[in-house]
mmCIF file with all atom_site columns, C-alpha atoms in Angstrom:
data_model
loop_
_atom_site.group_PDB
_atom_site.id
_atom_site.type_symbol
_atom_site.label_atom_id
_atom_site.label_alt_id
_atom_site.label_comp_id
_atom_site.label_asym_id
_atom_site.label_entity_id
_atom_site.label_seq_id
_atom_site.pdbx_PDB_ins_code
_atom_site.Cartn_x
_atom_site.Cartn_y
_atom_site.Cartn_z
_atom_site.occupancy
_atom_site.B_iso_or_equiv
_atom_site.pdbx_formal_charge
_atom_site.auth_seq_id
_atom_site.auth_comp_id
_atom_site.auth_asym_id
_atom_site.auth_atom_id
_atom_site.pdbx_PDB_model_num
ATOM 1   C CA . MET H 1 1   ? -6.108  -12.380 -16.638 1.00 0.00 ? 1   MET H CA 1
ATOM 2   C CA . GLU H 1 2   ? -4.083  -14.810 -14.291 1.00 0.00 ? 2   GLU H CA 1
ATOM 3   C CA . ASN H 1 3   ? -5.445  -16.524 -11.269 1.00 0.00 ? 3   ASN H CA 1
ATOM 4   C CA . HIS H 1 4   ? -3.202  -16.101 -8.037  1.00 0.00 ? 4   HIS H CA 1
ATOM 5   C CA . ARG H 1 5   ? -2.892  -17.446 -4.558  1.00 0.00 ? 5   ARG H CA 1
ATOM 6   C CA . CYS H 1 6   ? -2.836  -15.840 -1.096  1.00 0.00 ? 6   CYS H CA 1
ATOM 7   C CA . SER H 1 7   ? -1.556  -17.107 1.967   1.00 0.00 ? 7   SER H CA 1
ATOM 8   C CA . THR H 1 8   ? -3.509  -17.653 5.084   1.00 0.00 ? 8   THR H CA 1
ATOM 9   C CA . ASN H 1 9   ? -1.891  -19.269 8.044   1.00 0.00 ? 9   ASN H CA 1
ATOM 10  C CA . GLY H 1 10  ? 0.671   -20.880 5.941   1.00 0.00 ? 10  GLY H CA 1
ATOM 11  C CA . ARG H 1 11  ? -1.903  -22.540 3.402   1.00 0.00 ? 11  ARG H CA 1
ATOM 12  C CA . TRP H 1 12  ? -2.228  -21.617 -0.025  1.00 0.00 ? 12  TRP H CA 1
ATOM 13  C CA . GLN H 1 13  ? -5.621  -20.973 -1.247  1.00 0.00 ? 13  GLN H CA 1
ATOM 14  C CA . ASN H 1 14  ? -5.991  -20.651 -5.217  1.00 0.00 ? 14  ASN H CA 1
ATOM 15  C CA . LYS H 1 15  ? -9.777  -21.260 -5.970  1.00 0.00 ? 15  LYS H CA 1
ATOM 16  C CA . ARG H 1 16  ? -10.851 -18.220 -3.991  1.00 0.00 ? 16  ARG H CA 1
ATOM 17  C CA . TYR H 1 17  ? -9.468  -16.083 -6.754  1.00 0.00 ? 17  TYR H CA 1
ATOM 18  C CA . GLU H 1 18  ? -10.652 -17.782 -9.954  1.00 0.00 ? 18  GLU H CA 1
ATOM 19  C CA . GLY H 1 19  ? -11.983 -15.238 -12.410 1.00 0.00 ? 19  GLY H CA 1
ATOM 20  C CA . ALA H 1 20  ? -11.242 -12.396 -10.002 1.00 0.00 ? 20  ALA H CA 1
ATOM 21  C CA . LEU H 1 21  ? -9.658  -8.835  -10.605 1.00 0.00 ? 21  LEU H CA 1
ATOM 22  C CA . VAL H 1 22  ? -6.166  -10.122 -9.670  1.00 0.00 ? 22  VAL H CA 1
ATOM 23  C CA . ILE H 1 23  ? -3.207  -9.134  -11.589 1.00 0.00 ? 23  ILE H CA 1
ATOM 24  C CA . ASN H 1 24  ? 0.465   -10.517 -11.921 1.00 0.00 ? 24  ASN H CA 1
ATOM 25  C CA . THR H 1 25  ? 1.963   -10.261 -8.521  1.00 0.00 ? 25  THR H CA 1
ATOM 26  C CA . HIS H 1 26  ? 5.675   -9.978  -9.725  1.00 0.00 ? 26  HIS H CA 1
ATOM 27  C CA . GLY H 1 27  ? 5.570   -6.466  -11.071 1.00 0.00 ? 27  GLY H CA 1
ATOM 28  C CA . ASN H 1 28  ? 3.229   -3.311  -11.602 1.00 0.00 ? 28  ASN H CA 1
ATOM 29  C CA . GLY H 1 29  ? 3.618   -2.137  -8.091  1.00 0.00 ? 29  GLY H CA 1
ATOM 30  C CA . CYS H 1 30  ? 2.549   -5.374  -6.389  1.00 0.00 ? 30  CYS H CA 1
ATOM 31  C CA . VAL H 1 31  ? 4.715   -5.670  -3.341  1.00 0.00 ? 31  VAL H CA 1
ATOM 32  C CA . GLY H 1 32  ? 3.948   -9.066  -1.884  1.00 0.00 ? 32  GLY H CA 1
ATOM 33  C CA . LEU H 1 33  ? 7.330   -10.353 -3.045  1.00 0.00 ? 33  LEU H CA 1
ATOM 34  C CA . PHE H 1 34  ? 9.184   -7.788  -0.872  1.00 0.00 ? 34  PHE H CA 1
ATOM 35  C CA . PHE H 1 35  ? 7.043   -8.998  2.164   1.00 0.00 ? 35  PHE H CA 1
ATOM 36  C CA . GLY H 1 36  ? 8.136   -12.585 1.526   1.00 0.00 ? 36  GLY H CA 1
ATOM 37  C CA . VAL H 1 37  ? 4.523   -13.260 0.119   1.00 0.00 ? 37  VAL H CA 1
ATOM 38  C CA . PRO H 1 38  ? 5.232   -13.524 -3.666  1.00 0.00 ? 38  PRO H CA 1
ATOM 39  C CA . ASP H 1 39  ? 1.758   -14.697 -4.506  1.00 0.00 ? 39  ASP H CA 1
ATOM 40  C CA . ALA H 1 40  ? -0.058  -12.037 -2.590  1.00 0.00 ? 40  ALA H CA 1
ATOM 41  C CA . PRO H 1 41  ? -3.148  -10.908 -4.392  1.00 0.00 ? 41  PRO H CA 1
ATOM 42  C CA . CYS H 1 42  ? -2.879  -7.772  -5.975  1.00 0.00 ? 42  CYS H CA 1
ATOM 43  C CA . ILE H 1 43  ? -5.159  -5.439  -7.990  1.00 0.00 ? 43  ILE H CA 1
ATOM 44  C CA . SER H 1 44  ? -4.306  -2.315  -10.269 1.00 0.00 ? 44  SER H CA 1
ATOM 45  C CA . ALA H 1 45  ? -6.216  0.669   -11.726 1.00 0.00 ? 45  ALA H CA 1
ATOM 46  C CA . THR H 1 46  ? -5.217  3.275   -13.993 1.00 0.00 ? 46  THR H CA 1
ATOM 47  C CA . PRO H 1 47  ? -7.093  6.429   -13.100 1.00 0.00 ? 47  PRO H CA 1
ATOM 48  C CA . PHE H 1 48  ? -5.090  8.323   -16.005 1.00 0.00 ? 48  PHE H CA 1
ATOM 49  C CA . ASP H 1 49  ? -3.442  7.245   -19.226 1.00 0.00 ? 49  ASP H CA 1
ATOM 50  C CA . ALA H 1 50  ? 0.039   6.546   -17.976 1.00 0.00 ? 50  ALA H CA 1
ATOM 51  C CA . THR H 1 51  ? 0.070   6.177   -14.049 1.00 0.00 ? 51  THR H CA 1
ATOM 52  C CA . GLY H 1 52  ? -1.301  3.152   -12.404 1.00 0.00 ? 52  GLY H CA 1
ATOM 53  C CA . PHE H 1 53  ? -2.436  2.504   -8.709  1.00 0.00 ? 53  PHE H CA 1
ATOM 54  C CA . THR H 1 54  ? -1.919  -0.677  -7.063  1.00 0.00 ? 54  THR H CA 1
ATOM 55  C CA . VAL H 1 55  ? -3.225  -2.479  -3.935  1.00 0.00 ? 55  VAL H CA 1
ATOM 56  C CA . THR H 1 56  ? -1.805  -5.710  -2.586  1.00 0.00 ? 56  THR H CA 1
ATOM 57  C CA . HIS H 1 57  ? -3.362  -7.671  0.343   1.00 0.00 ? 57  HIS H CA 1
ATOM 58  C CA . VAL H 1 58  ? -0.670  -8.927  2.354   1.00 0.00 ? 58  VAL H CA 1
ATOM 59  C CA . VAL H 1 59  ? -0.991  -11.773 5.031   1.00 0.00 ? 59  VAL H CA 1
ATOM 60  C CA . ARG H 1 60  ? 2.313   -12.519 6.475   1.00 0.00 ? 60  ARG H CA 1
ATOM 61  C CA . PRO H 1 61  ? 2.850   -14.875 9.555   1.00 0.00 ? 61  PRO H CA 1
ATOM 62  C CA . PHE H 1 62  ? 5.492   -13.811 11.933  1.00 0.00 ? 62  PHE H CA 1
ATOM 63  C CA . SER H 1 63  ? 8.601   -16.061 11.201  1.00 0.00 ? 63  SER H CA 1
ATOM 64  C CA . SER H 1 64  ? 10.315  -17.793 14.284  1.00 0.00 ? 64  SER H CA 1
ATOM 65  C CA . ASP H 1 65  ? 13.455  -18.265 12.251  1.00 0.00 ? 65  ASP H CA 1
ATOM 66  C CA . GLY H 1 66  ? 14.129  -14.552 12.311  1.00 0.00 ? 66  GLY H CA 1
ATOM 67  C CA . ALA H 1 67  ? 13.561  -13.898 8.507   1.00 0.00 ? 67  ALA H CA 1
ATOM 68  C CA . ASN H 1 68  ? 11.252  -10.876 9.271   1.00 0.00 ? 68  ASN H CA 1
ATOM 69  C CA . THR H 1 69  ? 12.984  -8.088  7.227   1.00 0.00 ? 69  THR H CA 1
ATOM 70  C CA . VAL H 1 70  ? 11.055  -6.341  4.568   1.00 0.00 ? 70  VAL H CA 1
ATOM 71  C CA . GLN H 1 71  ? 12.972  -4.208  2.073   1.00 0.00 ? 71  GLN H CA 1
ATOM 72  C CA . LEU H 1 72  ? 11.030  -1.954  -0.465  1.00 0.00 ? 72  LEU H CA 1
ATOM 73  C CA . PRO H 1 73  ? 13.383  -0.706  -3.413  1.00 0.00 ? 73  PRO H CA 1
ATOM 74  C CA . ALA H 1 74  ? 13.751  2.906   -4.332  1.00 0.00 ? 74  ALA H CA 1
ATOM 75  C CA . THR H 1 75  ? 10.993  3.929   -6.715  1.00 0.00 ? 75  THR H CA 1
ATOM 76  C CA . ASN H 1 76  ? 9.241   7.418   -7.657  1.00 0.00 ? 76  ASN H CA 1
ATOM 77  C CA . CYS H 1 77  ? 6.279   6.373   -5.510  1.00 0.00 ? 77  CYS H CA 1
ATOM 78  C CA . TYR H 1 78  ? 4.523   6.791   -2.230  1.00 0.00 ? 78  TYR H CA 1
ATOM 79  C CA . PHE H 1 79  ? 3.739   3.719   -0.170  1.00 0.00 ? 79  PHE H CA 1
ATOM 80  C CA . MET H 1 80  ? 0.912   3.466   2.293   1.00 0.00 ? 80  MET H CA 1
ATOM 81  C CA . MET H 1 81  ? -0.141  0.559   4.648   1.00 0.00 ? 81  MET H CA 1
ATOM 82  C CA . LEU H 1 82  ? -3.337  0.219   6.190   1.00 0.00 ? 82  LEU H CA 1
ATOM 83  C CA . TYR H 1 83  ? -3.176  -2.245  9.178   1.00 0.00 ? 83  TYR H CA 1
ATOM 84  C CA . LEU H 1 84  ? -6.111  -4.688  8.985   1.00 0.00 ? 84  LEU H CA 1
ATOM 85  C CA . ASP H 1 85  ? -4.879  -6.244  12.424  1.00 0.00 ? 85  ASP H CA 1
ATOM 86  C CA . PRO H 1 86  ? -2.626  -4.642  15.059  1.00 0.00 ? 86  PRO H CA 1
ATOM 87  C CA . ALA H 1 87  ? 1.059   -5.086  14.111  1.00 0.00 ? 87  ALA H CA 1
ATOM 88  C CA . GLN H 1 88  ? 4.350   -4.338  15.486  1.00 0.00 ? 88  GLN H CA 1
ATOM 89  C CA . HIS H 1 89  ? 7.540   -3.415  13.618  1.00 0.00 ? 89  HIS H CA 1
ATOM 90  C CA . ALA H 1 90  ? 10.742  -1.195  13.771  1.00 0.00 ? 90  ALA H CA 1
ATOM 91  C CA . ASP H 1 91  ? 12.257  0.679   10.993  1.00 0.00 ? 91  ASP H CA 1
ATOM 92  C CA . VAL H 1 92  ? 15.858  -0.068  9.674   1.00 0.00 ? 92  VAL H CA 1
ATOM 93  C CA . LEU H 1 93  ? 17.742  3.365   9.373   1.00 0.00 ? 93  LEU H CA 1
ATOM 94  C CA . LYS H 1 94  ? 20.307  3.893   6.533   1.00 0.00 ? 94  LYS H CA 1
ATOM 95  C CA . ASP H 1 95  ? 23.034  3.079   8.883   1.00 0.00 ? 95  ASP H CA 1
ATOM 96  C CA . GLY H 1 96  ? 21.687  -0.324  9.713   1.00 0.00 ? 96  GLY H CA 1
ATOM 97  C CA . CYS H 1 97  ? 20.480  0.737   13.078  1.00 0.00 ? 97  CYS H CA 1
ATOM 98  C CA . HIS H 1 98  ? 16.882  -0.129  14.279  1.00 0.00 ? 98  HIS H CA 1
ATOM 99  C CA . THR H 1 99  ? 14.335  2.297   15.750  1.00 0.00 ? 99  THR H CA 1
ATOM 100 C CA . ALA H 1 100 ? 12.108  1.221   18.736  1.00 0.00 ? 100 ALA H CA 1
ATOM 101 C CA . VAL H 1 101 ? 9.392   -1.255  17.739  1.00 0.00 ? 101 VAL H CA 1
ATOM 102 C CA . ARG H 1 102 ? 6.242   0.486   17.379  1.00 0.00 ? 102 ARG H CA 1
ATOM 103 C CA . LEU H 1 103 ? 2.589   -0.651  17.697  1.00 0.00 ? 103 LEU H CA 1
ATOM 104 C CA . TYR H 1 104 ? 0.358   0.121   14.842  1.00 0.00 ? 104 TYR H CA 1
ATOM 105 C CA . PRO H 1 105 ? -3.268  -0.123  15.691  1.00 0.00 ? 105 PRO H CA 1
ATOM 106 C CA . GLU H 1 106 ? -6.037  -1.784  13.543  1.00 0.00 ? 106 GLU H CA 1
ATOM 107 C CA . GLY H 1 107 ? -7.063  1.021   11.091  1.00 0.00 ? 107 GLY H CA 1
ATOM 108 C CA . SER H 1 108 ? -4.165  3.100   11.271  1.00 0.00 ? 108 SER H CA 1
ATOM 109 C CA . VAL H 1 109 ? -1.898  3.877   8.171   1.00 0.00 ? 109 VAL H CA 1
ATOM 110 C CA . CYS H 1 110 ? 1.825   4.158   7.648   1.00 0.00 ? 110 CYS H CA 1
ATOM 111 C CA . LEU H 1 111 ? 2.730   6.527   4.729   1.00 0.00 ? 111 LEU H CA 1
ATOM 112 C CA . VAL H 1 112 ? 6.425   6.745   3.417   1.00 0.00 ? 112 VAL H CA 1
ATOM 113 C CA . ASP H 1 113 ? 8.226   8.077   0.352   1.00 0.00 ? 113 ASP H CA 1
ATOM 114 C CA . LEU H 1 114 ? 10.002  5.345   -1.508  1.00 0.00 ? 114 LEU H CA 1
ATOM 115 C CA . GLY H 1 115 ? 12.468  7.875   -3.155  1.00 0.00 ? 115 GLY H CA 1
ATOM 116 C CA . THR H 1 116 ? 15.263  6.228   -1.271  1.00 0.00 ? 116 THR H CA 1
ATOM 117 C CA . GLY H 1 117 ? 13.580  3.132   -0.484  1.00 0.00 ? 117 GLY H CA 1
ATOM 118 C CA . ALA H 1 118 ? 12.489  1.617   2.891   1.00 0.00 ? 118 ALA H CA 1
ATOM 119 C CA . GLU H 1 119 ? 13.202  -1.103  5.222   1.00 0.00 ? 119 GLU H CA 1
ATOM 120 C CA . ILE H 1 120 ? 11.515  -2.584  8.337   1.00 0.00 ? 120 ILE H CA 1
ATOM 121 C CA . VAL H 1 121 ? 11.663  -5.555  10.598  1.00 0.00 ? 121 VAL H CA 1
ATOM 122 C CA . LEU H 1 122 ? 8.445   -7.209  11.700  1.00 0.00 ? 122 LEU H CA 1
ATOM 123 C CA . HIS H 1 123 ? 8.046   -8.282  15.291  1.00 0.00 ? 123 HIS H CA 1
ATOM 124 C CA . SER H 1 124 ? 4.515   -9.784  14.782  1.00 0.00 ? 124 SER H CA 1
ATOM 125 C CA . SER H 1 125 ? 2.383   -11.072 12.031  1.00 0.00 ? 125 SER H CA 1
ATOM 126 C CA . LEU H 1 126 ? 1.096   -8.671  9.482   1.00 0.00 ? 126 LEU H CA 1
ATOM 127 C CA . ARG H 1 127 ? -2.259  -8.360  7.659   1.00 0.00 ? 127 ARG H CA 1
ATOM 128 C CA . ALA H 1 128 ? -2.504  -5.135  5.718   1.00 0.00 ? 128 ALA H CA 1
ATOM 129 C CA . LEU H 1 129 ? -3.278  -3.484  2.460   1.00 0.00 ? 129 LEU H CA 1
ATOM 130 C CA . CYS H 1 130 ? -0.505  -2.044  0.711   1.00 0.00 ? 130 CYS H CA 1
ATOM 131 C CA . PHE H 1 131 ? -1.158  0.883   -1.537  1.00 0.00 ? 131 PHE H CA 1
ATOM 132 C CA . PHE H 1 132 ? 1.482   1.960   -4.433  1.00 0.00 ? 132 PHE H CA 1
ATOM 133 C CA . MET H 1 133 ? 0.848   5.528   -5.262  1.00 0.00 ? 133 MET H CA 1
ATOM 134 C CA . PRO H 1 134 ? 3.200   6.767   -8.174  1.00 0.00 ? 134 PRO H CA 1
ATOM 135 C CA . LYS H 1 135 ? 4.096   10.435  -7.668  1.00 0.00 ? 135 LYS H CA 1
ATOM 136 C CA . ASP H 1 136 ? 3.073   11.271  -11.320 1.00 0.00 ? 136 ASP H CA 1
ATOM 137 C CA . LEU H 1 137 ? -0.380  10.051  -10.388 1.00 0.00 ? 137 LEU H CA 1
ATOM 138 C CA . LEU H 1 138 ? -0.698  12.387  -7.245  1.00 0.00 ? 138 LEU H CA 1
ATOM 139 C CA . ALA H 1 139 ? 0.790   15.079  -9.341  1.00 0.00 ? 139 ALA H CA 1
ATOM 140 C CA . GLU H 1 140 ? -1.839  14.836  -12.072 1.00 0.00 ? 140 GLU H CA 1
ATOM 141 C CA . LEU H 1 141 ? -4.505  15.144  -8.992  1.00 0.00 ? 141 LEU H CA 1
ATOM 142 C CA . GLY H 1 142 ? -3.059  17.997  -7.144  1.00 0.00 ? 142 GLY H CA 1
ATOM 143 C CA . ALA H 1 143 ? -0.166  19.659  -8.560  1.00 0.00 ? 143 ALA H CA 1
ATOM 144 C CA . PRO H 1 144 ? -0.513  23.431  -9.029  1.00 0.00 ? 144 PRO H CA 1
ATOM 145 C CA . ALA H 1 145 ? 1.554   23.246  -12.207 1.00 0.00 ? 145 ALA H CA 1
ATOM 146 C CA . PRO H 1 146 ? 3.274   20.437  -14.425 1.00 0.00 ? 146 PRO H CA 1
ATOM 147 C CA . ASP H 1 147 ? 6.725   21.305  -13.147 1.00 0.00 ? 147 ASP H CA 1
ATOM 148 C CA . LEU H 1 148 ? 6.057   21.309  -9.460  1.00 0.00 ? 148 LEU H CA 1
ATOM 149 C CA . ALA H 1 149 ? 6.062   18.128  -7.372  1.00 0.00 ? 149 ALA H CA 1
ATOM 150 C CA . ILE H 1 150 ? 3.799   16.912  -4.867  1.00 0.00 ? 150 ILE H CA 1
ATOM 151 C CA . LYS H 1 151 ? 5.465   16.206  -1.328  1.00 0.00 ? 151 LYS H CA 1
ATOM 152 C CA . LEU H 1 152 ? 3.610   14.284  1.412   1.00 0.00 ? 152 LEU H CA 1
ATOM 153 C CA . LYS H 1 153 ? 4.291   14.104  5.014   1.00 0.00 ? 153 LYS H CA 1
ATOM 154 C CA . CYS H 1 154 ? 5.399   10.697  6.027   1.00 0.00 ? 154 CYS H CA 1
ATOM 155 C CA . VAL H 1 155 ? 3.283   9.389   8.934   1.00 0.00 ? 155 VAL H CA 1
ATOM 156 C CA . ARG H 1 156 ? 3.351   6.102   11.122  1.00 0.00 ? 156 ARG H CA 1
ATOM 157 C CA . GLY H 1 157 ? 0.619   4.399   12.957  1.00 0.00 ? 157 GLY H CA 1
ATOM 158 C CA . THR H 1 158 ? -1.776  7.482   12.243  1.00 0.00 ? 158 THR H CA 1
ATOM 159 C CA . ASN H 1 159 ? -5.519  6.658   12.789  1.00 0.00 ? 159 ASN H CA 1
ATOM 160 C CA . ASP H 1 160 ? -7.391  7.086   9.476   1.00 0.00 ? 160 ASP H CA 1
ATOM 161 C CA . PRO H 1 161 ? -11.106 6.321   9.537   1.00 0.00 ? 161 PRO H CA 1
ATOM 162 C CA . VAL H 1 162 ? -11.457 7.663   5.831   1.00 0.00 ? 162 VAL H CA 1
ATOM 163 C CA . ILE H 1 163 ? -8.809  5.240   4.352   1.00 0.00 ? 163 ILE H CA 1
ATOM 164 C CA . ALA H 1 164 ? -10.306 2.326   6.692   1.00 0.00 ? 164 ALA H CA 1
ATOM 165 C CA . SER H 1 165 ? -13.708 2.828   5.322   1.00 0.00 ? 165 SER H CA 1
ATOM 166 C CA . LEU H 1 166 ? -12.526 3.092   1.726   1.00 0.00 ? 166 LEU H CA 1
ATOM 167 C CA . SER H 1 167 ? -10.556 -0.075  2.303   1.00 0.00 ? 167 SER H CA 1
ATOM 168 C CA . ASP H 1 168 ? -13.788 -1.885  3.327   1.00 0.00 ? 168 ASP H CA 1
ATOM 169 C CA . ALA H 1 169 ? -15.046 -1.085  -0.156  1.00 0.00 ? 169 ALA H CA 1
ATOM 170 C CA . VAL H 1 170 ? -11.519 -2.192  -1.573  1.00 0.00 ? 170 VAL H CA 1
ATOM 171 C CA . LEU H 1 171 ? -11.499 -5.751  0.113   1.00 0.00 ? 171 LEU H CA 1
ATOM 172 C CA . PRO H 1 172 ? -14.199 -7.419  -1.801  1.00 0.00 ? 172 PRO H CA 1
ATOM 173 C CA . LEU H 1 173 ? -12.560 -6.474  -5.312  1.00 0.00 ? 173 LEU H CA 1
ATOM 174 C CA . PHE H 1 174 ? -9.883  -8.959  -4.704  1.00 0.00 ? 174 PHE H CA 1
ATOM 175 C CA . HIS H 1 175 ? -12.760 -11.563 -5.192  1.00 0.00 ? 175 HIS H CA 1
ATOM 176 C CA . ALA H 1 176 ? -14.712 -9.415  -7.917  1.00 0.00 ? 176 ALA H CA 1
ATOM 177 C CA . ALA H 1 177 ? -14.911 -10.176 -11.653 1.00 0.00 ? 177 ALA H CA 1
ATOM 178 C CA . PRO H 1 178 ? -12.605 -8.076  -13.975 1.00 0.00 ? 178 PRO H CA 1
ATOM 179 C CA . THR H 1 179 ? -15.938 -5.960  -14.666 1.00 0.00 ? 179 THR H CA 1
ATOM 180 C CA . ALA H 1 180 ? -15.374 -4.433  -11.466 1.00 0.00 ? 180 ALA H CA 1
ATOM 181 C CA . LYS H 1 181 ? -12.275 -2.369  -12.729 1.00 0.00 ? 181 LYS H CA 1
ATOM 182 C CA . PRO H 1 182 ? -14.256 0.855   -12.901 1.00 0.00 ? 182 PRO H CA 1
ATOM 183 C CA . MET H 1 183 ? -15.113 0.670   -9.212  1.00 0.00 ? 183 MET H CA 1
ATOM 184 C CA . LEU H 1 184 ? -11.376 0.159   -8.252  1.00 0.00 ? 184 LEU H CA 1
ATOM 185 C CA . ARG H 1 185 ? -10.499 3.271   -10.508 1.00 0.00 ? 185 ARG H CA 1
ATOM 186 C CA . HIS H 1 186 ? -13.113 5.511   -8.576  1.00 0.00 ? 186 HIS H CA 1
ATOM 187 C CA . LEU H 1 187 ? -11.785 4.130   -5.384  1.00 0.00 ? 187 LEU H CA 1
ATOM 188 C CA . ALA H 1 188 ? -8.179  4.928   -6.218  1.00 0.00 ? 188 ALA H CA 1
ATOM 189 C CA . LEU H 1 189 ? -9.097  8.447   -7.193  1.00 0.00 ? 189 LEU H CA 1
ATOM 190 C CA . ALA H 1 190 ? -10.847 8.745   -3.803  1.00 0.00 ? 190 ALA H CA 1
ATOM 191 C CA . ILE H 1 191 ? -7.898  7.442   -1.875  1.00 0.00 ? 191 ILE H CA 1
ATOM 192 C CA . CYS H 1 192 ? -5.407  9.524   -3.541  1.00 0.00 ? 192 CYS H CA 1
ATOM 193 C CA . ALA H 1 193 ? -7.505  12.643  -3.180  1.00 0.00 ? 193 ALA H CA 1
ATOM 194 C CA . HIS H 1 194 ? -7.787  11.929  0.510   1.00 0.00 ? 194 HIS H CA 1
ATOM 195 C CA . VAL H 1 195 ? -3.957  11.376  0.714   1.00 0.00 ? 195 VAL H CA 1
ATOM 196 C CA . LEU H 1 196 ? -3.331  14.691  -0.801  1.00 0.00 ? 196 LEU H CA 1
ATOM 197 C CA . HIS H 1 197 ? -5.784  16.561  1.233   1.00 0.00 ? 197 HIS H CA 1
ATOM 198 C CA . THR H 1 198 ? -4.832  15.219  4.391   1.00 0.00 ? 198 THR H CA 1
ATOM 199 C CA . TYR H 1 199 ? -1.172  14.567  4.141   1.00 0.00 ? 199 TYR H CA 1
ATOM 200 C CA . GLU H 1 200 ? 0.236   17.033  1.674   1.00 0.00 ? 200 GLU H CA 1
ATOM 201 C CA . ASP H 1 201 ? 3.236   18.852  2.988   1.00 0.00 ? 201 ASP H CA 1
ATOM 202 C CA . VAL H 1 202 ? 2.503   22.602  2.473   1.00 0.00 ? 202 VAL H CA 1
ATOM 203 C CA . SER H 1 203 ? 5.471   23.965  4.296   1.00 0.00 ? 203 SER H CA 1
ATOM 204 C CA . GLY H 1 204 ? 7.773   24.080  1.157   1.00 0.00 ? 204 GLY H CA 1
ATOM 205 C CA . PRO H 1 205 ? 8.216   26.789  -1.161  1.00 0.00 ? 205 PRO H CA 1
ATOM 206 C CA . HIS H 1 206 ? 5.908   25.139  -3.894  1.00 0.00 ? 206 HIS H CA 1
ATOM 207 C CA . SER H 1 207 ? 2.759   24.563  -1.746  1.00 0.00 ? 207 SER H CA 1
ATOM 208 C CA . GLY H 1 208 ? -0.615  25.492  -3.255  1.00 0.00 ? 208 GLY H CA 1
ATOM 209 C CA . GLY H 1 209 ? -1.334  22.086  -4.847  1.00 0.00 ? 209 GLY H CA 1
ATOM 210 C CA . ARG H 1 210 ? -3.506  20.960  -2.122  1.00 0.00 ? 210 ARG H CA 1
ATOM 211 C CA . LEU H 1 211 ? -7.167  19.733  -2.947  1.00 0.00 ? 211 LEU H CA 1
ATOM 212 C CA . GLN H 1 212 ? -9.697  21.769  -1.219  1.00 0.00 ? 212 GLN H CA 1
#
């Protein structure tokens, strides 16, 4: 188990994570690299045999030199961000145009499908938990049949006190010993179940997989 660093106000702090449940930040769903914070602490659980759930704690100061673009590559996952502090950013559309800058309040979530990737431009500093949820994992939890896909609604700046509360239990695990892995697994299942129950798009022809 490697020890990694996190950035707080531009200063690197390594000892905080000695012996903690922190995994390699350069893969496995860890997204710090794409936010310009390659050593952001990241923890992961595997609720089922082949699909992993990953959480990255991103602390990213606003850059005065204009380097505030975040590009997430296309992958077969959903991405959810819980804002630990208020933040402002705009979406970058496929044609390169920017949407209006939106305020994301503390405790709100942004949920997007990374099937074609995503890109934003930050207009403030960012402190958030970034959840990486493979579609295969969500399908194992909620699909009515193995050949039917789960589709979630994309939301931006939506107040979600359940995710905020569950995240309060996730945050201490960045400093916890590896023996805390079962706790992260239980929290991963609870978070995914809530996401399915709350944000599943049931308007399509293959609805019916939602958890009740």
